[in-house]
Amino acid sequence: MGNKLFTEILENAPVNEPERQFYFIEQIKALLDVKKGEGYEAKAMVTVIGCQMSAKDGEKLQGILQEAGYSITENEEEADVILFTTCTVRENANQKLYGRIGQLKHLYQRNKDLIIGITGCMMQEKDEVETIQKKYPYVHLIFGTHNIYKLAEYLLETMLSKEKKVELLEDSTEIVENLPSKRKYAFRASVNISFGCNNFCTYCIVPYVRGREKSRDSREILKECEALVADGVKEIMLLGQNVNSYGLDKKEECSFPELLAKIARIPGLKRLRFMTPNPKDFSDELLQVMKENENICNHIHLPLQSGSTAILKRMNRHYSKDSYMALVKKIREVLPDVSLTTDIIVGFPGETEEDFQDTMEVVAYAKFDSAFTFQYSKRTGTPAAKWEAVPEDTVKERFQRLLEHIRLHSEEREGRDLGKVMDVLVEEKDKESENMLTGRLSNNVLVHFEGGERLIGEIVPVRLDKSMGFYYYGSVL
Ligand code: SAM
Ligand code: SF4
């Protein structure tokens, strides 16, 4: 019966996107309206595991669900639909998903109409999808990174047929624009400028699960940013696996620095950030655009990965210890107040103590404000997975030494703005103490200060009274 109904609905569906998805959204809405008349509450929950890309996917899922008539809840006990966007960049991200899915079994046993769905990077891996289908039969919906925009179509089919829906695409050249998206914060938004990656760093699964690099049309990006600013957004974060190669896959598209400059000129946009620039093609032009536009934030996340030229070569990163240090020097000359952060992998296959010392040397030189540090995680299908691993004890021991070293060297820059009055974008109530708020400086450093909730979403001048290392206590003027 349900299948027959879905087939009929399918026959009338528009072929082109996004009209097709809006049609399915309307169908779900009509269905929910009938059920709501009978007291059904229609609540949905989206859990994000992973990076900003995954979080952005989560916003898109929430946008579609809301448009279709669901209200978003944080409480899985009351949800009728529970979706996950996943990460597979390191093994522990996969384990996190399995833990969460396992916990949902009792909810499904209580409510057989509950729809549990999983999308995102991990669902691009065949073995993981097989494991989920075998071990977690109550997961009804599985789709990957290339067809996230089709949520409404898949959801309607699952609702009507009560059967499982698994649809995975190897890659796609299609970018579907103008579907709804629900921002986590009213005053802050992230905007994809490109999808996928062509770099194939030898440790990294991203090009395999997110596909080849596809840049969005710059006119669409600008339109989206303008609409966000008109809607009250003060800070925009541009997202791409390598923002510096934006546009290279398209004829007659502008470069990343040109795109950044155009967006920075949108009247009313207070802050503009971007992530992630690969050091291998960080241009002078980009530094100039940053210098010339006050609203581009004073922060660069510049992933190092390793300080050893030999390891960087085997990682396929296309820069060396010397060229990375020269880039840091140039950045600090052009933007003396910039905050630099980084990603570092410890224990890449074949890493010797000498290689590790090179990483320590670059850390001492660059004086990062903070660093995300990772123990190398073997990802099946990547070239490095076949190479001989560094013993676990050695990795753990180096990891500890690196953490201490980063702390020591970042201390030299910490507190450099002590006593200054700086603009803070107020983000939320402080999680730990009443009457306190938390916000961020342009250089991404956190500040805690006393204030009322009405300041959330505002940019306010705050005097930085006390340095706590990676953050400040301040007082609003
Ligand atoms: N595109 C970004 C770049 O090039 O810096 C990074 C994307 S990746 C999601 C984020 C970070 O995860 C990387 O910078 C790297 O440090 C880390 N990472 C990726 N693969 C890893 C692996 N197999 N083991 C440990 N860390 C890894
Ligand atoms: Fe992974 Fe390298 Fe692409 Fe970043 S640039 S996503 S680390 S392959």
GROMACS .gro file of C-alpha atoms and ligand atoms in nm, residues 89 196-207 241-242 276 278 280 303 305 315-317 345, ligand 2:
model
   32
   89VAL     CA    1   3.881   1.061   0.925
  196GLY     CA    2   3.563   1.724  -0.200
  197CYS     CA    3   3.939   1.727  -0.236
  198ASN     CA    4   4.197   1.652  -0.508
  199ASN     CA    5   4.505   1.645  -0.290
  200PHE     CA    6   4.522   1.282  -0.187
  201CYS     CA    7   4.744   1.323   0.116
  202THR     CA    8   4.853   0.962   0.167
  203TYR     CA    9   4.702   0.928   0.518
  204CYS     CA   10   4.366   1.087   0.439
  205ILE     CA   11   4.032   0.928   0.353
  206VAL     CA   12   3.859   1.255   0.259
  207PRO     CA   13   3.912   1.243  -0.123
  241GLN     CA   14   3.900   2.118   0.221
  242ASN     CA   15   4.152   2.342   0.047
  276THR     CA   16   4.120   2.534   0.547
  278ASN     CA   17   4.662   2.434   0.238
  280LYS     CA   18   5.125   2.440  -0.049
  303PRO     CA   19   4.785   2.265   0.891
  305GLN     CA   20   5.085   1.776   0.966
  315MET     CA   21   5.239   1.244   0.299
  316ASN     CA   22   5.214   1.402  -0.050
  317ARG     CA   23   5.177   1.748   0.101
  345ILE     CA   24   4.979   1.415   1.301
  479SF4    FE1   25   4.272   1.525   0.341
  479SF4    FE2   26   4.490   1.638   0.240
  479SF4    FE3   27   4.251   1.681   0.123
  479SF4    FE4   28   4.303   1.789   0.364
  479SF4     S1   29   4.410   1.834   0.170
  479SF4     S2   30   4.119   1.681   0.302
  479SF4     S3   31   4.431   1.635   0.459
  479SF4     S4   32   4.360   1.486   0.135
   0.00000   0.00000   0.00000
